């Protein structure tokens, strides 16, 4: 009995079964409608947003001008994981992302923990993004019309408000867009991504006119410990490059396009972050970029130009640009829950597909409600740290999954192989653990509590309802 119980925790889901189920859900199928451009922009859209528009002002006091290095440290950490994601996305092109990859390599219990962590990465991060969006909305309203949303309705209770109503509204609007279908969502996102890249290039062009080399001295005022602490915080800015992997069942050519989309999106985002960070600390003394400067880029433009219109334009653009992050991260969360539900680990309502729009409608609505509540009641700083630790843990598992799958299934067709194997995935695990080490003790406590709650749910519900426990369902699926 004990042996059977132990083996049930480590049962893996065959890769051919995972791929064979692709697109199928209760009541309908997902529609393959995304090409390489849409997939790349999904990842860019999910990544390029609040992390640079808001978190920049919170990370700079930790590292000084070396915040540029903090962004590059996080980029290197993300790069190793991105290469591992690219290999597994080309091998197992399904909606579950790292959850499905872990299920195929390390077993059900580890897959559950990974999926539970992805709730932090996607569900909690989109709440943080919505909070950042609300900050820029208030900044724009103040500059353009001379008023703001009342404090009670624009801040979480922890910040002296009642609830963040603006954050709730943007989540609700993007939930409605997702309900219209994946292709429609991709078109909206592509427009917003083009807009936000143009916006950040405009910021750099203006900020570099006020660049002073003296603002970069001393470059490491707080040492490498400061860079490490800032890197742990700004890693939040890179969360989302894996968004393309959640669209594996709605991509036209997933084995070719998913790996390319993941690597291309990370390259685009890293270039933009490094450029913006350098322009920021060169244009304004780092001591003035405090954590209280929530709309930090807007403040830099106002200081450099002495005029209100550039910062007004940036604030208006940020409102639009950050919206795309809400859209794409919400999408990713719904597709991961779709895959987990199809495996029986969460209730089957999450895999029900609306036959008209080919989307998991009930799933999308429930995620939208959950994220809205979180965004309304929890402040930004708590959300970003919780998101980072959950994501780093999931990334570490993906890197380990590459090693396991190379050993257990060397025969599988792989459209992309992580270069310098096994060095790449080993370094991926190392860097994830290194950045996690820089997070605050309270973040680790919250993470431990989150995992404990997830394990209770797994043993109370998921293990008993797993479809791998019922051989007849696995046989039918095959």
Coordinates of C-alpha atoms in Angstrom, one line a residue:
X1 CA 0.0 0.0 0.0
X2 CA 2.8 2.4 1.0
X3 CA 4.7 1.5 -2.2
X4 CA 1.6 2.2 -4.3
X5 CA 1.1 5.5 -2.7
X6 CA 4.7 6.5 -3.1
X7 CA 4.8 5.5 -6.8
X8 CA 1.6 7.5 -7.4
X9 CA 3.4 10.7 -6.4
X10 CA 6.0 10.2 -9.1
X11 CA 4.0 8.9 -12.0
X12 CA 4.8 10.7 -15.2
X13 CA 2.5 11.5 -18.1
X14 CA 3.8 10.1 -21.4
X15 CA 4.9 12.8 -23.8
X16 CA 2.9 11.2 -26.7
X17 CA -0.2 11.3 -24.6
X18 CA 0.4 15.0 -23.6
X19 CA 0.9 16.0 -27.2
X20 CA -1.9 13.8 -28.5
X21 CA -4.4 15.6 -26.2
X22 CA -3.4 19.0 -27.5
X23 CA -6.2 21.3 -28.2
X24 CA -8.9 19.1 -26.8
X25 CA -11.2 20.2 -23.9
X26 CA -14.6 19.4 -22.6
X27 CA -17.2 20.5 -25.1
X28 CA -14.9 21.8 -27.8
X29 CA -11.3 22.4 -29.1
X30 CA -9.0 25.4 -29.0
X31 CA -8.4 26.9 -32.5
X32 CA -4.9 27.1 -34.0
X33 CA -4.6 30.7 -35.2
X34 CA -1.3 32.2 -34.1
X35 CA 1.9 32.5 -36.2
X36 CA 5.4 33.5 -35.2
X37 CA 4.8 37.2 -35.0
X38 CA 1.8 36.9 -32.8
X39 CA 3.5 34.4 -30.5
X40 CA 6.6 36.6 -30.2
X41 CA 4.5 39.6 -29.4
X42 CA 2.5 37.6 -26.9
X43 CA 5.8 37.0 -24.9
X44 CA 6.9 40.6 -25.4
X45 CA 3.5 41.9 -24.4
X46 CA 3.6 39.8 -21.2
X47 CA 7.1 40.9 -20.3
X48 CA 7.5 44.5 -21.3
X49 CA 5.4 46.5 -18.9
X50 CA 5.1 47.2 -15.2
X51 CA 8.6 45.9 -14.6
X52 CA 10.3 48.8 -16.4
X53 CA 7.5 51.4 -16.0
X54 CA 7.2 51.0 -12.2
X55 CA 9.7 48.7 -10.6
X56 CA 12.6 50.7 -11.9
X57 CA 11.9 53.3 -9.2
X58 CA 11.9 50.6 -6.5
X59 CA 15.1 48.8 -7.6
X60 CA 17.4 51.7 -8.2
X61 CA 17.8 52.6 -4.5
X62 CA 19.1 49.1 -3.9
X63 CA 21.9 49.2 -6.5
X64 CA 22.4 52.8 -7.6
X65 CA 23.6 53.3 -11.2
X66 CA 24.5 49.6 -11.2
X67 CA 20.8 48.9 -11.6
X68 CA 21.8 48.4 -15.2
X69 CA 23.8 45.4 -14.1
X70 CA 20.8 44.2 -12.1
X71 CA 18.7 44.1 -15.2
X72 CA 21.5 42.3 -17.1
X73 CA 21.9 39.8 -14.2
X74 CA 18.2 39.0 -14.4
X75 CA 18.5 38.8 -18.2
X76 CA 21.2 36.1 -17.9
X77 CA 19.1 34.2 -15.4
X78 CA 16.2 34.4 -17.7
X79 CA 18.3 33.5 -20.8
X80 CA 19.4 30.0 -19.5
X81 CA 15.8 29.3 -18.5
X82 CA 14.5 30.6 -21.9
X83 CA 16.8 28.2 -23.7
X84 CA 15.4 25.3 -21.7
X85 CA 11.9 26.5 -22.3
X86 CA 12.6 26.7 -26.0
X87 CA 13.8 23.1 -26.1
X88 CA 10.8 21.8 -24.1
X89 CA 8.3 24.0 -26.0
X90 CA 9.5 22.5 -29.3
X91 CA 9.3 19.0 -27.9
X92 CA 6.1 19.2 -25.9
X93 CA 4.1 22.0 -27.6
X94 CA 1.0 22.2 -25.3
X95 CA -0.8 24.8 -23.2
X96 CA 0.5 23.7 -19.9
X97 CA 3.9 25.3 -20.2
X98 CA 6.4 24.3 -17.4
X99 CA 3.6 22.4 -15.6
X100 CA 3.2 20.0 -18.6
X101 CA 7.0 19.8 -19.1
X102 CA 7.5 18.8 -15.4
X103 CA 4.6 16.3 -15.6
X104 CA 6.4 14.5 -18.4
X105 CA 9.8 14.5 -16.7
X106 CA 9.6 14.6 -12.9
X107 CA 6.2 13.2 -12.0
X108 CA 2.8 14.3 -10.8
X109 CA 3.7 15.7 -7.4
X110 CA 6.5 17.9 -8.8
X111 CA 4.2 18.9 -11.7
X112 CA 1.5 20.0 -9.2
X113 CA 4.0 22.1 -7.2
X114 CA 5.1 23.7 -10.4
X115 CA 1.6 24.4 -11.5
X116 CA 0.8 25.8 -8.1
X117 CA 3.9 28.1 -8.4
X118 CA 2.6 29.2 -11.8
X119 CA -0.5 30.6 -10.1
X120 CA 2.0 33.0 -8.4
X121 CA 3.8 33.8 -11.7
X122 CA 0.6 34.5 -13.7
X123 CA -2.3 35.1 -11.4
X124 CA -0.4 37.2 -8.9
X125 CA 1.9 39.0 -11.5
X126 CA -1.1 40.2 -13.5
X127 CA -2.5 41.6 -10.3
X128 CA 0.7 43.5 -9.7
X129 CA 0.6 44.7 -13.3
X130 CA -2.9 46.0 -12.8
X131 CA -1.8 47.9 -9.7
X132 CA 1.0 49.5 -11.7
X133 CA -1.4 50.4 -14.5
X134 CA -3.6 52.2 -11.9
X135 CA -0.6 54.3 -10.8
X136 CA 0.1 55.5 -14.3
X137 CA -3.6 56.2 -14.9
X138 CA -3.6 58.5 -11.9
X139 CA -0.4 60.1 -13.1
X140 CA -1.9 60.8 -16.5
X141 CA -5.2 62.2 -15.0
X142 CA -3.3 64.5 -12.7
X143 CA -1.1 65.9 -15.6
X144 CA -3.9 66.1 -18.2
X145 CA -6.9 67.1 -16.2
X146 CA -5.7 68.2 -12.8
X147 CA -7.5 65.5 -10.8
X148 CA -6.9 61.9 -9.7
X149 CA -9.0 58.9 -8.7
X150 CA -9.7 59.4 -4.9
X151 CA -7.2 57.7 -2.7
X152 CA -9.8 55.4 -1.2
X153 CA -10.5 53.9 -4.7
X154 CA -7.0 53.8 -6.1
X155 CA -5.1 52.1 -3.3
X156 CA -5.2 48.8 -1.4
X157 CA -6.3 48.8 2.2
X158 CA -2.7 48.3 3.3
X159 CA -1.9 51.7 1.7
X160 CA -4.8 53.5 3.3
X161 CA -7.4 52.9 0.6
X162 CA -10.6 50.9 0.4
X163 CA -9.9 49.1 -2.9
X164 CA -8.0 49.7 -6.1
X165 CA -11.0 50.2 -8.5
X166 CA -8.9 51.2 -11.5
X167 CA -7.0 47.9 -11.3
X168 CA -10.3 46.0 -11.2
X169 CA -11.6 47.7 -14.3
X170 CA -8.5 47.0 -16.5
X171 CA -8.7 43.3 -15.5
X172 CA -12.4 43.2 -16.3
X173 CA -11.9 44.8 -19.7
X174 CA -9.1 42.4 -20.7
X175 CA -11.1 39.4 -19.5
X176 CA -13.9 40.5 -22.0
X177 CA -11.3 40.7 -24.8
X178 CA -10.1 37.2 -24.0
X179 CA -13.6 35.8 -24.2
X180 CA -13.8 36.9 -27.8
X181 CA -11.1 34.4 -28.9
X182 CA -7.4 33.9 -29.1
X183 CA -6.9 35.4 -32.6
X184 CA -8.8 38.6 -31.6
X185 CA -6.7 38.9 -28.4
X186 CA -3.5 38.4 -30.5
X187 CA -4.5 41.3 -32.8
X188 CA -5.2 43.7 -29.9
X189 CA -1.9 42.7 -28.2
X190 CA 0.2 43.1 -31.4
X191 CA -1.0 46.7 -31.8
X192 CA -0.2 47.5 -28.1
X193 CA 3.2 45.9 -28.3
X194 CA 4.2 48.1 -31.3
X195 CA 2.9 51.1 -29.4
X196 CA 4.9 50.4 -26.2
X197 CA 8.2 49.8 -28.0
X198 CA 7.8 53.1 -29.8
X199 CA 7.0 54.7 -26.4
X200 CA 10.1 53.4 -24.7
X201 CA 12.3 54.5 -27.7
X202 CA 10.8 58.0 -27.3
X203 CA 11.7 58.0 -23.6
X204 CA 15.3 57.0 -24.4
X205 CA 15.6 59.7 -27.1
X206 CA 14.5 62.4 -24.7
X207 CA 16.3 61.1 -21.6
X208 CA 19.7 60.8 -23.4
X209 CA 19.5 64.6 -24.1
X210 CA 19.9 65.0 -20.3
X211 CA 22.5 62.3 -19.9
X212 CA 25.4 63.3 -17.4
X213 CA 28.2 60.8 -16.9
X214 CA 28.6 62.1 -13.4
X215 CA 25.3 60.5 -12.5
X216 CA 27.0 57.1 -13.0
X217 CA 29.6 57.7 -10.3
X218 CA 30.2 55.8 -8.1
X219 CA 28.8 53.0 -10.3
X220 CA 28.6 50.5 -7.4
X221 CA 27.7 52.5 -4.4
X222 CA 26.1 49.6 -2.6
X223 CA 28.4 46.9 -3.9
X224 CA 27.5 43.6 -5.6
X225 CA 25.2 42.8 -2.7
X226 CA 23.0 45.7 -3.9
X227 CA 23.1 44.5 -7.4
X228 CA 22.0 41.0 -6.3
X229 CA 19.2 42.5 -4.2
X230 CA 18.0 44.7 -7.0
X231 CA 18.3 41.8 -9.5
X232 CA 16.0 39.7 -7.4
X233 CA 13.5 42.5 -7.5
X234 CA 13.8 43.4 -11.2
X235 CA 13.6 39.8 -12.2
X236 CA 9.9 40.5 -12.0
X237 CA 10.5 42.5 -15.2
X238 CA 11.4 39.4 -17.1
X239 CA 8.4 37.3 -16.1
X240 CA 6.4 36.6 -19.2
X241 CA 8.9 35.6 -21.8
X242 CA 7.5 32.1 -21.4
X243 CA 4.0 33.3 -22.4
X244 CA 4.3 31.9 -25.9
X245 CA 4.7 28.4 -24.4
X246 CA 1.2 28.6 -23.0
X247 CA -0.2 29.1 -26.5
X248 CA 1.2 25.7 -27.7
X249 CA -2.3 24.4 -28.6
X250 CA -3.3 27.6 -30.5
X251 CA -0.1 28.0 -32.5
X252 CA -0.2 27.1 -36.3
X253 CA 3.3 25.6 -36.3
X254 CA 4.2 25.1 -32.6
X255 CA 7.3 23.0 -33.0
X256 CA 9.0 25.6 -35.1
X257 CA 7.5 28.8 -33.8
X258 CA 7.4 28.4 -30.0
X259 CA 11.2 28.1 -29.5
X260 CA 11.8 31.0 -31.9
X261 CA 9.2 33.2 -30.2
X262 CA 10.6 32.6 -26.7
X263 CA 14.2 33.4 -27.7
X264 CA 13.3 36.4 -29.9
X265 CA 11.0 37.9 -27.2
X266 CA 13.7 37.7 -24.6
X267 CA 16.3 39.4 -26.9
X268 CA 13.9 42.3 -27.6
X269 CA 13.0 42.8 -24.0
X270 CA 16.6 42.7 -22.7
X271 CA 17.7 45.3 -25.3
X272 CA 14.8 47.6 -24.3
X273 CA 15.4 47.2 -20.5
X274 CA 19.2 47.8 -20.7
X275 CA 18.6 50.9 -22.9
X276 CA 15.9 52.4 -20.6
X277 CA 17.8 51.7 -17.4
X278 CA 21.0 53.4 -18.7
X279 CA 19.0 56.4 -20.0
X280 CA 17.3 56.7 -16.6
X281 CA 20.3 56.6 -14.3
X282 CA 22.2 58.9 -16.7
X283 CA 19.5 61.5 -16.8
X284 CA 18.7 61.7 -13.1
X285 CA 20.8 61.1 -9.9
X286 CA 20.0 57.6 -8.6
X287 CA 19.3 59.0 -5.1
X288 CA 16.2 60.8 -6.6
X289 CA 14.9 57.6 -8.1
X290 CA 13.3 56.4 -4.8
X291 CA 10.8 53.8 -4.2
X292 CA 8.2 56.5 -3.7
X293 CA 8.5 57.5 -7.4
X294 CA 6.0 55.0 -8.7
X295 CA 5.7 56.6 -12.2
X296 CA 9.5 56.9 -12.3
X297 CA 10.0 57.2 -16.1
X298 CA 7.4 60.0 -16.3
X299 CA 9.2 61.9 -13.5
X300 CA 12.5 61.6 -15.4
X301 CA 11.1 63.2 -18.5
X302 CA 9.6 66.0 -16.6
X303 CA 12.9 66.7 -14.9
X304 CA 15.0 66.5 -18.1
X305 CA 12.7 68.7 -20.3
X306 CA 11.2 71.0 -17.8
X307 CA 7.9 70.6 -19.7
X308 CA 4.8 68.5 -19.0
X309 CA 4.0 67.2 -22.4
X310 CA 6.7 64.5 -22.7
X311 CA 5.8 63.0 -19.3
X312 CA 2.1 63.4 -20.1
X313 CA 2.6 61.4 -23.4
X314 CA 4.6 58.7 -21.5
X315 CA 1.9 58.4 -18.8
X316 CA -0.8 58.1 -21.5
X317 CA 1.2 55.6 -23.4
X318 CA 2.0 53.6 -20.3
X319 CA -1.7 53.2 -19.6
X320 CA -2.1 51.6 -23.0
X321 CA 1.2 49.6 -23.0
X322 CA 0.7 48.0 -19.6
X323 CA -2.8 46.9 -20.6
X324 CA -1.2 44.4 -23.0
X325 CA 0.6 42.8 -20.1
X326 CA -2.7 42.3 -18.3
X327 CA -4.1 40.7 -21.5
X328 CA -1.3 38.3 -22.2
X329 CA -0.6 37.2 -18.6
X330 CA -4.3 36.6 -18.0
X331 CA -4.3 34.5 -21.2
X332 CA -1.3 32.4 -19.9
X333 CA -3.0 31.7 -16.6
X334 CA -6.2 30.4 -18.2
X335 CA -4.3 28.1 -20.5
X336 CA -2.2 26.6 -17.7
X337 CA -5.4 26.0 -15.6
X338 CA -6.9 24.5 -18.8
X339 CA -4.1 21.9 -19.0
X340 CA -4.2 21.1 -15.2
X341 CA -8.0 20.6 -15.4
X342 CA -7.6 18.3 -18.4
X343 CA -5.3 16.1 -16.2
X344 CA -7.9 16.0 -13.5
X345 CA -5.8 17.9 -10.9
X346 CA -8.3 20.8 -10.6
X347 CA -12.1 20.8 -11.2
X348 CA -13.2 20.0 -14.8
X349 CA -15.0 23.4 -15.2
X350 CA -11.6 24.9 -16.1
X351 CA -11.3 22.8 -19.3
X352 CA -14.7 23.5 -20.7
X353 CA -14.4 25.1 -24.1
X354 CA -17.0 27.5 -25.5
X355 CA -17.9 26.1 -28.9
X356 CA -18.6 29.5 -30.5
X357 CA -15.3 31.3 -29.6
X358 CA -13.1 28.2 -28.9
X359 CA -11.9 29.6 -25.5
X360 CA -12.2 28.2 -22.0
X361 CA -14.9 30.7 -21.1
X362 CA -15.7 29.7 -17.5
X363 CA -12.0 29.4 -16.7
X364 CA -11.4 32.9 -18.1
X365 CA -14.2 34.5 -16.1
X366 CA -13.1 32.8 -12.8
X367 CA -9.4 33.9 -13.3
X368 CA -10.6 37.4 -14.1
X369 CA -12.6 37.6 -10.9
X370 CA -9.7 36.2 -8.8
X371 CA -7.2 38.6 -10.2
X372 CA -9.5 41.5 -9.8
X373 CA -9.9 40.8 -6.1
X374 CA -6.2 40.4 -5.6
X375 CA -5.4 43.6 -7.5
X376 CA -8.0 45.5 -5.6
X377 CA -6.8 44.6 -2.1
X378 CA -3.0 43.8 -2.2
X379 CA -0.2 46.5 -2.8
X380 CA 2.4 46.3 -5.5
X381 CA 5.5 45.6 -3.5
X382 CA 4.0 42.4 -1.9
X383 CA 2.8 41.2 -5.2
X384 CA 6.1 41.6 -7.1
X385 CA 8.2 39.6 -4.6
X386 CA 5.7 36.8 -4.4
X387 CA 5.6 36.6 -8.2
X388 CA 9.4 36.5 -8.5
X389 CA 9.9 33.6 -6.1
X390 CA 7.2 31.5 -7.6
X391 CA 8.5 32.1 -11.1
X392 CA 12.1 31.3 -10.2
X393 CA 11.1 28.0 -8.7
X394 CA 9.2 27.1 -11.8
X395 CA 12.1 28.1 -14.0
X396 CA 14.5 25.9 -12.0
X397 CA 12.2 22.9 -12.5
X398 CA 12.1 23.6 -16.3
X399 CA 15.9 23.6 -16.4
X400 CA 16.0 20.3 -14.5
X401 CA 13.3 18.9 -16.8
X402 CA 15.6 19.4 -19.8
X403 CA 18.2 17.2 -18.2
X404 CA 15.8 14.5 -17.2
X405 CA 14.1 14.3 -20.6
X406 CA 17.4 14.2 -22.4
X407 CA 18.3 11.1 -20.3
X408 CA 14.9 9.4 -20.3
X409 CA 13.7 10.1 -23.8
X410 CA 16.8 10.9 -26.0
X411 CA 14.8 9.6 -29.0
X412 CA 12.1 12.3 -28.9
X413 CA 12.1 14.7 -31.9
X414 CA 13.4 18.1 -30.8
X415 CA 12.9 21.2 -33.0
X416 CA 15.3 23.1 -30.8
X417 CA 18.1 22.0 -28.5
X418 CA 19.6 24.1 -25.7
X419 CA 23.2 24.8 -26.7
X420 CA 26.2 23.7 -24.6
X421 CA 24.1 21.0 -22.9
X422 CA 24.3 20.1 -19.9
X423 CA 26.0 23.4 -19.0
X424 CA 23.0 25.6 -20.0
X425 CA 20.3 23.9 -17.9
X426 CA 22.7 23.5 -14.9
X427 CA 23.6 27.2 -15.0
X428 CA 19.8 27.9 -15.3
X429 CA 19.1 26.1 -12.1
X430 CA 22.1 27.8 -10.4
X431 CA 21.1 31.4 -11.4
X432 CA 17.5 30.8 -10.4
X433 CA 18.6 29.7 -6.9
X434 CA 21.1 32.6 -6.7
X435 CA 18.5 35.2 -7.4
X436 CA 16.0 33.6 -5.1
X437 CA 18.6 33.9 -2.3
X438 CA 18.3 37.7 -2.6
X439 CA 14.6 37.8 -1.8
X440 CA 13.4 39.0 1.6
X441 CA 12.8 36.5 4.4
X442 CA 9.1 37.4 4.6
X443 CA 8.8 36.4 0.9
X444 CA 10.3 33.0 1.7
X445 CA 7.8 32.6 4.5
X446 CA 4.9 33.5 2.2
X447 CA 6.2 31.1 -0.4
X448 CA 6.5 28.2 2.1
X449 CA 3.0 28.8 3.3
X450 CA 1.8 28.9 -0.4
X451 CA 3.4 25.6 -1.1
X452 CA 2.0 24.1 2.1
X453 CA -1.5 25.1 1.1
X454 CA -0.9 23.7 -2.4
X455 CA 0.2 20.3 -1.0
X456 CA -2.9 20.1 1.2
X457 CA -5.1 20.7 -1.9
X458 CA -3.1 18.1 -3.9
X459 CA -3.5 15.3 -1.3
X460 CA -7.1 16.3 -0.5
X461 CA -8.3 16.5 -4.1
X462 CA -5.8 16.3 -7.0
X463 CA -4.2 13.0 -6.3
X464 CA -7.6 11.2 -6.0
X465 CA -9.0 12.9 -9.2
X466 CA -5.9 12.5 -11.4
X467 CA -6.7 10.9 -14.7
X468 CA -3.5 9.0 -14.6
X469 CA -5.0 7.1 -11.6
X470 CA -7.8 5.9 -13.9
X471 CA -6.2 3.7 -16.7
X472 CA -9.4 3.6 -18.7
X473 CA -9.3 7.4 -19.3
X474 CA -5.7 7.3 -20.3
X475 CA -6.4 4.5 -22.7
X476 CA -9.3 6.4 -24.2
X477 CA -7.2 9.6 -24.6
X478 CA -4.5 7.6 -26.4

